[in-house]
Tab-separated table of C-alpha atoms and ligand atoms in Angstrom:
chain	number	residue	atom	x	y	z
A	1	UNK	CA	-26.763	13.358	112.409
A	2	UNK	CA	-26.994	9.771	111.307
A	3	UNK	CA	-28.979	9.051	108.155
A	4	UNK	CA	-30.845	6.055	106.735
A	5	UNK	CA	-29.873	4.237	103.547
A	6	UNK	CA	-32.420	1.824	102.075
A	7	UNK	CA	-30.366	-0.843	100.253
A	8	UNK	CA	-32.440	-2.237	97.354
A	9	UNK	CA	-31.558	-5.301	95.298
A	10	UNK	CA	-33.030	-7.767	92.816
A	11	UNK	CA	-33.393	-11.296	94.158
A	12	UNK	CA	-33.070	-14.748	92.582
A	13	UNK	CA	-36.770	-15.680	92.402
A	14	UNK	CA	-37.655	-17.561	89.216
A	15	UNK	CA	-39.125	-17.154	86.716
A	16	UNK	CA	-39.485	-13.475	87.690
A	17	UNK	CA	-37.173	-11.766	90.177
A	18	UNK	CA	-38.535	-9.648	93.029
A	19	UNK	CA	-37.229	-6.548	94.750
A	20	UNK	CA	-35.826	-6.720	98.279
A	21	UNK	CA	-34.581	-3.996	100.586
A	22	UNK	CA	-33.260	-3.355	104.077
A	23	UNK	CA	-32.126	-0.343	106.029
A	24	UNK	CA	-28.689	0.669	107.200
A	25	UNK	CA	-27.925	3.587	109.515
A	26	UNK	CA	-24.875	5.571	108.446
A	27	UNK	CA	-22.903	8.407	109.992
A	28	UNK	CA	-23.426	11.852	108.447
A	29	UNK	CA	-21.059	12.299	105.503
A	30	UNK	CA	-20.271	8.574	105.163
A	31	UNK	CA	-20.791	6.989	101.718
A	32	UNK	CA	-22.996	3.850	101.647
A	33	UNK	CA	-20.448	1.006	101.861
A	34	UNK	CA	-20.510	-2.496	100.422
A	35	UNK	CA	-22.846	-4.612	102.579
A	36	UNK	CA	-24.133	-8.203	102.787
A	37	UNK	CA	-27.288	-10.261	103.190
A	38	UNK	CA	-28.598	-13.794	103.625
A	39	UNK	CA	-28.763	-15.170	100.085
A	40	UNK	CA	-30.443	-18.379	101.255
A	41	UNK	CA	-33.630	-16.376	101.903
A	42	UNK	CA	-33.713	-14.836	98.412
A	43	UNK	CA	-32.910	-17.823	96.172
A	44	UNK	CA	-29.370	-16.519	95.757
A	45	UNK	CA	-27.424	-18.999	97.914
A	46	UNK	CA	-27.524	-22.301	99.776
A	47	UNK	CA	-27.894	-22.225	103.559
A	48	UNK	CA	-24.407	-23.606	104.231
A	49	UNK	CA	-22.694	-20.753	102.333
A	50	UNK	CA	-25.356	-18.090	102.466
A	51	UNK	CA	-23.502	-14.753	102.425
A	52	UNK	CA	-23.926	-12.536	99.388
A	53	UNK	CA	-22.535	-9.061	98.798
A	54	UNK	CA	-24.451	-5.836	98.046
A	55	UNK	CA	-22.445	-3.403	95.946
A	56	UNK	CA	-24.026	0.078	95.678
A	57	UNK	CA	-24.334	1.194	92.027
A	58	UNK	CA	-26.922	3.997	92.032
A	59	UNK	CA	-28.341	6.170	94.746
A	60	UNK	CA	-30.889	8.982	95.038
A	61	UNK	CA	-32.796	10.903	97.719
A	62	UNK	CA	-35.389	8.790	99.571
A	63	UNK	CA	-38.662	10.648	98.949
A	64	UNK	CA	-40.567	8.505	101.465
A	65	UNK	CA	-38.363	9.185	104.474
A	66	UNK	CA	-37.119	12.557	103.247
A	67	UNK	CA	-34.337	14.556	104.905
A	68	UNK	CA	-30.846	13.213	104.211
A	69	UNK	CA	-32.083	9.644	103.738
A	70	UNK	CA	-31.281	7.821	100.502
A	71	UNK	CA	-32.240	4.864	98.340
A	72	UNK	CA	-29.273	2.735	97.285
A	73	UNK	CA	-29.661	0.327	94.367
A	74	UNK	CA	-27.160	-2.549	94.536
A	75	UNK	CA	-25.680	-5.296	92.395
A	76	UNK	CA	-25.446	-8.739	93.993
A	77	UNK	CA	-21.957	-10.258	94.113
A	78	UNK	CA	-20.502	-13.516	95.427
A	79	UNK	CA	-18.102	-13.229	98.344
A	80	UNK	CA	-15.142	-13.349	95.911
A	81	UNK	CA	-16.640	-10.165	94.363
A	82	UNK	CA	-17.599	-11.877	91.102
A	83	UNK	CA	-21.139	-11.074	89.842
A	84	UNK	CA	-23.793	-13.487	91.112
A	85	UNK	CA	-25.636	-15.426	88.343
A	86	UNK	CA	-28.796	-13.385	89.082
A	87	UNK	CA	-26.859	-10.173	88.410
A	88	UNK	CA	-28.063	-9.186	84.936
A	89	UNK	CA	-26.825	-5.627	85.412
A	90	UNK	CA	-23.185	-6.641	85.169
A	91	UNK	CA	-23.894	-8.280	81.782
A	92	UNK	CA	-25.576	-5.107	80.528
A	93	UNK	CA	-22.636	-3.000	81.754
A	94	UNK	CA	-20.277	-4.878	79.414
A	95	UNK	CA	-22.472	-4.401	76.331
A	96	UNK	CA	-23.301	-0.768	77.153
A	97	UNK	CA	-19.599	-0.024	77.475
A	98	UNK	CA	-18.804	-1.730	74.143
A	99	UNK	CA	-21.320	0.403	72.206
A	100	UNK	CA	-21.212	3.606	74.274
A	101	UNK	CA	-19.881	5.641	71.330
A	102	UNK	CA	-23.195	5.057	69.489
A	103	UNK	CA	-24.932	6.948	72.310
A	104	UNK	CA	-27.926	4.595	72.798
A	105	UNK	CA	-30.983	5.970	74.616
A	106	UNK	CA	-34.081	4.221	75.954
A	107	UNK	CA	-37.538	5.275	77.118
A	108	UNK	CA	-39.425	2.447	78.831
A	109	UNK	CA	-43.222	2.508	79.281
A	110	UNK	CA	-43.956	0.556	82.448
A	111	UNK	CA	-47.525	-0.735	82.602
A	112	UNK	CA	-48.836	-2.236	85.838
A	113	UNK	CA	-52.074	-3.206	87.580
A	114	UNK	CA	-53.376	-2.400	91.056
A	115	UNK	CA	-55.009	-5.200	93.014
A	116	UNK	CA	-57.267	-5.004	96.034
A	117	UNK	CA	-57.396	-8.494	97.503
A	118	UNK	CA	-57.804	-11.039	94.697
A	119	UNK	CA	-59.265	-8.610	92.126
A	120	UNK	CA	-57.893	-5.789	89.991
A	121	UNK	CA	-58.806	-2.442	91.583
A	122	UNK	CA	-62.151	-1.365	90.109
A	123	UNK	CA	-63.392	-4.907	89.391
A	124	UNK	CA	-66.671	-5.342	91.338
A	125	UNK	CA	-67.135	-8.237	93.727
A	126	UNK	CA	-68.349	-11.326	91.904
A	127	UNK	CA	-68.474	-9.746	88.459
A	128	UNK	CA	-66.809	-7.613	85.856
A	129	UNK	CA	-66.740	-3.891	85.111
A	130	UNK	CA	-68.046	-2.488	81.824
A	131	UNK	CA	-66.025	-3.707	78.842
A	132	UNK	CA	-62.843	-1.881	77.797
A	133	UNK	CA	-63.264	1.348	75.870
A	134	UNK	CA	-63.484	4.340	78.198
A	135	UNK	CA	-60.736	3.623	80.676
A	136	UNK	CA	-57.625	4.545	78.668
A	137	UNK	CA	-56.648	8.105	79.681
A	138	UNK	CA	-60.127	8.383	81.213
A	139	UNK	CA	-61.492	10.671	83.886
A	140	UNK	CA	-64.218	10.179	86.504
A	141	UNK	CA	-64.762	7.835	89.407
A	142	UNK	CA	-66.624	5.280	87.248
A	143	UNK	CA	-63.552	4.854	85.041
A	144	UNK	CA	-60.514	5.657	87.159
A	145	UNK	CA	-59.269	3.527	90.039
A	146	UNK	CA	-56.176	4.355	92.066
A	147	UNK	CA	-55.338	7.847	90.861
A	148	UNK	CA	-54.379	8.953	94.387
A	149	UNK	CA	-51.700	6.234	94.466
A	150	UNK	CA	-50.498	7.118	90.966
A	151	UNK	CA	-50.133	10.798	91.856
A	152	UNK	CA	-48.268	9.967	95.080
A	153	UNK	CA	-45.918	7.673	93.132
A	154	UNK	CA	-45.245	10.354	90.527
A	155	UNK	CA	-44.504	12.858	93.288
A	156	UNK	CA	-42.062	10.395	94.868
A	157	UNK	CA	-40.269	9.679	91.559
A	158	UNK	CA	-39.836	13.410	90.922
A	159	UNK	CA	-38.573	14.021	94.458
A	160	UNK	CA	-36.078	11.174	94.004
A	161	UNK	CA	-34.789	12.917	90.869
A	162	UNK	CA	-35.698	10.037	88.532
A	163	UNK	CA	-36.038	10.697	84.803
A	164	UNK	CA	-39.758	9.915	84.758
A	165	UNK	CA	-41.350	11.369	81.613
A	166	UNK	CA	-45.091	10.796	82.010
A	167	UNK	CA	-48.027	8.756	83.342
A	168	UNK	CA	-51.368	7.615	81.939
A	169	UNK	CA	-54.366	5.438	82.781
A	170	UNK	CA	-54.449	2.264	80.684
A	171	UNK	CA	-57.017	0.305	78.682
A	172	UNK	CA	-58.054	-2.050	81.503
A	173	UNK	CA	-59.545	-0.553	84.689
A	174	UNK	CA	-56.997	-0.424	87.537
A	175	UNK	CA	-54.172	-0.521	84.996
A	176	UNK	CA	-51.713	2.358	84.641
A	177	UNK	CA	-48.420	3.314	83.025
A	178	UNK	CA	-45.426	5.474	83.774
A	179	UNK	CA	-42.491	6.150	81.466
A	180	UNK	CA	-38.814	6.489	82.342
A	181	UNK	CA	-36.331	8.045	79.913
A	182	UNK	CA	-34.929	8.792	77.456
A	183	UNK	CA	-31.734	7.746	79.237
A	184	UNK	CA	-28.673	5.577	78.472
A	185	UNK	CA	-29.095	1.805	79.046
A	186	UNK	CA	-27.738	1.449	82.589
A	187	UNK	CA	-29.385	4.652	83.768
A	188	UNK	CA	-32.834	3.798	82.383
A	189	UNK	CA	-32.723	0.293	83.843
A	190	UNK	CA	-31.450	1.391	87.286
A	191	UNK	CA	-34.058	4.127	87.474
A	192	UNK	CA	-36.855	1.829	86.324
A	193	UNK	CA	-36.024	-0.632	89.111
A	194	UNK	CA	-36.073	2.215	91.659
A	195	UNK	CA	-39.349	3.540	90.220
A	196	UNK	CA	-40.826	0.037	90.571
A	197	UNK	CA	-39.674	-0.163	94.183
A	198	UNK	CA	-41.233	3.252	94.859
A	199	UNK	CA	-44.465	2.072	93.251
A	200	UNK	CA	-44.787	-0.975	95.518
A	201	UNK	CA	-43.742	1.086	98.524
A	202	UNK	CA	-46.118	3.961	97.785
A	203	UNK	CA	-49.076	1.613	97.194
A	204	UNK	CA	-48.326	-0.088	100.530
A	205	UNK	CA	-49.473	3.066	102.345
A	206	UNK	CA	-52.792	2.997	100.446
A	207	UNK	CA	-53.453	-0.677	101.220
A	208	UNK	CA	-53.347	-1.738	97.569
A	209	UNK	CA	-50.862	-4.051	95.901
A	210	UNK	CA	-49.209	-3.771	92.506
A	211	UNK	CA	-48.518	-6.495	90.006
A	212	UNK	CA	-46.395	-6.513	86.864
A	213	UNK	CA	-48.214	-9.689	85.755
A	214	UNK	CA	-48.360	-9.474	81.936
A	215	UNK	CA	-51.914	-10.880	81.842
A	216	UNK	CA	-53.512	-9.990	85.190
A	217	UNK	CA	-57.101	-10.602	84.052
A	218	UNK	CA	-57.776	-13.509	81.692
A	219	UNK	CA	-60.090	-13.050	78.738
A	220	UNK	CA	-60.947	-9.875	76.888
A	221	UNK	CA	-58.786	-7.527	78.911
A	222	UNK	CA	-55.522	-5.932	77.773
A	223	UNK	CA	-52.290	-7.380	79.125
A	224	UNK	CA	-49.518	-5.271	80.664
A	225	UNK	CA	-46.360	-4.529	78.702
A	226	UNK	CA	-43.177	-2.508	78.889
A	227	UNK	CA	-42.858	-0.961	75.421
A	228	UNK	CA	-39.193	-0.160	74.970
A	229	UNK	CA	-38.314	2.890	72.879
A	230	UNK	CA	-34.801	2.976	71.481
A	231	UNK	CA	-32.483	5.217	69.487
A	232	UNK	CA	-28.827	5.731	68.782
A	233	UNK	CA	-27.155	8.982	67.782
A	234	UNK	CA	-27.359	7.907	64.105
A	235	UNK	CA	-31.066	6.975	64.415
A	236	UNK	CA	-31.791	10.394	65.896
A	237	UNK	CA	-30.225	11.921	62.765
A	238	UNK	CA	-31.436	9.794	59.869
A	239	UNK	CA	-33.936	7.209	58.579
A	240	UNK	CA	-31.658	4.513	57.130
A	241	UNK	CA	-30.365	3.606	60.623
A	242	UNK	CA	-34.002	3.343	61.811
A	243	UNK	CA	-34.672	0.706	59.129
A	244	UNK	CA	-31.370	-1.058	59.846
A	245	UNK	CA	-32.372	-1.418	63.511
A	246	UNK	CA	-35.869	-2.714	62.620
A	247	UNK	CA	-34.406	-5.257	60.183
A	248	UNK	CA	-31.696	-6.364	62.643
A	249	UNK	CA	-34.338	-7.240	65.254
A	250	UNK	CA	-35.970	-9.579	62.710
A	251	UNK	CA	-32.857	-11.415	61.526
A	252	UNK	CA	-32.423	-15.203	61.893
A	253	UNK	CA	-32.964	-16.350	65.468
A	254	UNK	CA	-33.055	-12.800	66.931
A	255	UNK	CA	-36.846	-12.659	67.421
A	256	UNK	CA	-36.812	-15.860	69.483
A	257	UNK	CA	-33.677	-14.882	71.428
A	258	UNK	CA	-35.211	-11.519	72.347
A	259	UNK	CA	-38.688	-12.754	73.241
A	260	UNK	CA	-37.215	-15.479	75.457
A	261	UNK	CA	-35.807	-12.705	77.686
A	262	UNK	CA	-38.722	-10.285	77.417
A	263	UNK	CA	-40.535	-11.530	80.530
A	264	UNK	CA	-42.137	-14.764	81.729
A	265	UNK	CA	-45.529	-15.603	80.240
A	266	UNK	CA	-45.017	-13.581	77.062
A	267	UNK	CA	-46.946	-16.073	74.900
A	268	UNK	CA	-50.064	-15.373	76.982
A	269	UNK	CA	-49.835	-11.655	76.234
A	270	UNK	CA	-48.482	-11.554	72.660
A	271	UNK	CA	-51.417	-13.422	71.167
A	272	UNK	CA	-52.059	-11.183	68.150
A	273	UNK	CA	-55.076	-9.666	69.939
A	274	UNK	CA	-55.313	-6.570	72.200
A	275	UNK	CA	-52.823	-4.434	70.240
A	276	UNK	CA	-50.095	-7.092	70.111
A	277	UNK	CA	-48.256	-9.084	67.452
A	278	UNK	CA	-48.044	-12.888	67.893
A	279	UNK	CA	-44.941	-13.668	69.974
A	280	UNK	CA	-43.497	-16.019	67.309
A	281	UNK	CA	-43.962	-13.731	64.263
A	282	UNK	CA	-41.713	-10.694	63.884
A	283	UNK	CA	-42.956	-7.601	62.050
A	284	UNK	CA	-42.368	-3.868	61.986
A	285	UNK	CA	-44.321	-0.970	60.575
A	286	UNK	CA	-45.114	2.734	60.718
A	287	UNK	CA	-47.818	3.607	63.289
A	288	UNK	CA	-48.704	-0.095	63.529
A	289	UNK	CA	-49.719	-1.050	67.069
A	290	UNK	CA	-50.254	-4.608	65.856
A	291	UNK	CA	-46.563	-4.948	64.875
A	292	UNK	CA	-43.715	-6.227	67.046
A	293	UNK	CA	-41.809	-2.995	66.448
A	294	UNK	CA	-43.489	0.317	65.655
A	295	UNK	CA	-41.960	3.310	63.905
A	296	UNK	CA	-43.927	6.286	65.295
A	297	UNK	CA	-45.649	8.359	62.559
A	298	UNK	CA	-43.715	11.480	63.503
A	299	UNK	CA	-40.465	9.573	62.997
A	300	UNK	CA	-41.444	8.674	59.435
A	301	UNK	CA	-42.316	12.315	58.725
A	302	UNK	CA	-39.143	13.694	60.317
A	303	UNK	CA	-37.088	10.863	58.762
A	304	UNK	CA	-35.291	10.416	62.104
A	305	UNK	CA	-35.982	9.585	65.736
A	306	UNK	CA	-36.531	6.228	67.464
A	307	UNK	CA	-38.309	2.886	67.311
A	308	UNK	CA	-40.646	1.195	69.777
A	309	UNK	CA	-40.240	-2.506	70.600
A	310	UNK	CA	-43.773	-3.377	71.756
A	311	UNK	CA	-43.003	-6.939	72.790
A	312	UNK	CA	-41.472	-6.711	76.303
A	313	UNK	CA	-43.801	-7.756	79.108
A	314	UNK	CA	-44.486	-5.536	82.117
A	315	UNK	CA	-42.422	-8.057	84.138
A	316	UNK	CA	-39.343	-7.778	81.888
A	317	UNK	CA	-35.939	-7.243	83.461
A	318	UNK	CA	-34.863	-3.847	82.040
A	319	UNK	CA	-31.208	-4.918	82.221
A	320	UNK	CA	-32.035	-7.770	79.832
A	321	UNK	CA	-34.178	-5.943	77.284
A	322	UNK	CA	-31.737	-3.023	76.985
A	323	UNK	CA	-28.755	-5.387	76.708
A	324	UNK	CA	-30.379	-7.391	73.893
A	325	UNK	CA	-31.516	-4.345	71.916
A	326	UNK	CA	-28.146	-2.594	72.189
A	327	UNK	CA	-26.311	-5.787	71.279
A	328	UNK	CA	-28.494	-6.592	68.244
A	329	UNK	CA	-29.058	-3.095	66.854
A	330	UNK	CA	-25.711	-1.455	67.619
A	331	UNK	CA	-23.795	-4.401	66.111
A	332	UNK	CA	-25.924	-4.155	62.928
A	333	UNK	CA	-25.489	-0.364	62.742
A	334	UNK	CA	-21.745	-0.768	63.175
A	335	UNK	CA	-21.655	-3.384	60.385
A	336	UNK	CA	-23.661	-1.063	58.104
A	337	UNK	CA	-21.319	1.828	58.877
A	338	UNK	CA	-24.270	3.810	60.296
A	339	UNK	CA	-22.715	5.092	63.487
B	1	ADP	P1	-46.710	5.678	73.366
B	1	ADP	O1	-47.205	6.635	72.337
B	1	ADP	O2	-46.207	4.417	72.757
B	1	ADP	O3	-47.680	5.461	74.485
B	1	ADP	P2	-45.086	7.085	75.409
B	1	ADP	O4	-45.232	8.549	75.283
B	1	ADP	O5	-45.823	6.399	76.493
B	1	ADP	O6	-45.399	6.413	73.971
B	1	ADP	O7	-43.535	6.693	75.641
B	1	ADP	C1	-42.545	7.044	74.749
B	1	ADP	C2	-41.218	6.994	75.463
B	1	ADP	O8	-40.175	7.107	74.500
B	1	ADP	C3	-41.004	8.109	76.466
B	1	ADP	O9	-40.407	7.605	77.646
B	1	ADP	C4	-40.039	9.029	75.739
B	1	ADP	O10	-39.215	9.749	76.639
B	1	ADP	C5	-39.215	8.013	74.965
B	1	ADP	N1	-38.451	8.596	73.850
B	1	ADP	C6	-38.696	9.740	73.182
B	1	ADP	N2	-37.733	9.978	72.269
B	1	ADP	C7	-36.853	8.951	72.360
B	1	ADP	C8	-35.634	8.630	71.696
B	1	ADP	N3	-35.126	9.399	70.722
B	1	ADP	N4	-34.973	7.505	72.062
B	1	ADP	C9	-35.484	6.706	73.023
B	1	ADP	N5	-36.622	6.969	73.687
B	1	ADP	C10	-37.310	8.066	73.367
B	2	MN	MN1	-47.294	4.837	76.462
B	3	MN	MN1	-49.374	1.741	77.336
B	4	MN	MN1	-46.134	2.447	73.596
């Protein structure tokens, strides 16, 4: 029997890339081959030389179609097989390879917001819901909007075999979170992109849309982030490496370099209000949800574990945030002999 492979890739839209996908029918037993697409329709090529190449890098069962069907995440290449400029995965692959012996792991908390028409799901027509307070991890139809979609998405991620580690309702109504990891850098980023695709695709069937906009409702409503939890083998065994990593993220021009790649519109979310640190001031602290980087309380007690970079926006490219954190922290740990 033939089967269906949904080829998924990240396009060239700026400032924030979008997901694209198309279907290929393959003979039973055949591996998904390299394929192509029209790059002039995705901001990845000019019309006169529009062909771009899709190179499969990760695949999993397709929980929507079921059966033998699969999802196939791809890198975008030029026709000479060099990575396209929009291909941030190939840049991460280099850095991940260089520091693989430090065994870096990531858990990414993906926040997102459902929209129905022009309003966040749960926002009444021509007005606002009750102020924030009861929505986070809430229960009841006056506080929770979209749980049926969230449950269907979770089911799909599990059926696809993704390393999803939890879900929760967020501080703003219609806002939710799922977590992927802990996994190595390439794995966490690949799986997060697939989990995002499944989220959009699942919500489609419920007639709601999803946005990763970091500040979907202006004013006194929480923004949407992608807290990025990080450890190396040494950090999972001792406290000095935890401090080295926190300090490394604050050195010289590192805070600016990181934040510049942590998602478009970050200065609108990292204002210093709503459980954020100002985007242009780096800080770290134990249990501090107003710091750029938080050391969880349990980590301070155990004197080992991981750190949480709270700065990345919901719309961050996971290939970029994991590349920067590995590059900055693993180089510092290597220099300090803490590997
Ligand atoms: P928060 O308390 O900030 O809401 P969450 O429970 O939402 O935290 O997310 C924490 C994430 O960190 C999870 O994805 C979890 O798997 C991940 N994590 C746990 N331990 C580690 C570790 N040692 N290294 C990296 N990530 C980790
Ligand atoms: Mn969380
Ligand atoms: Mn959260
Ligand atoms: Mn968090």
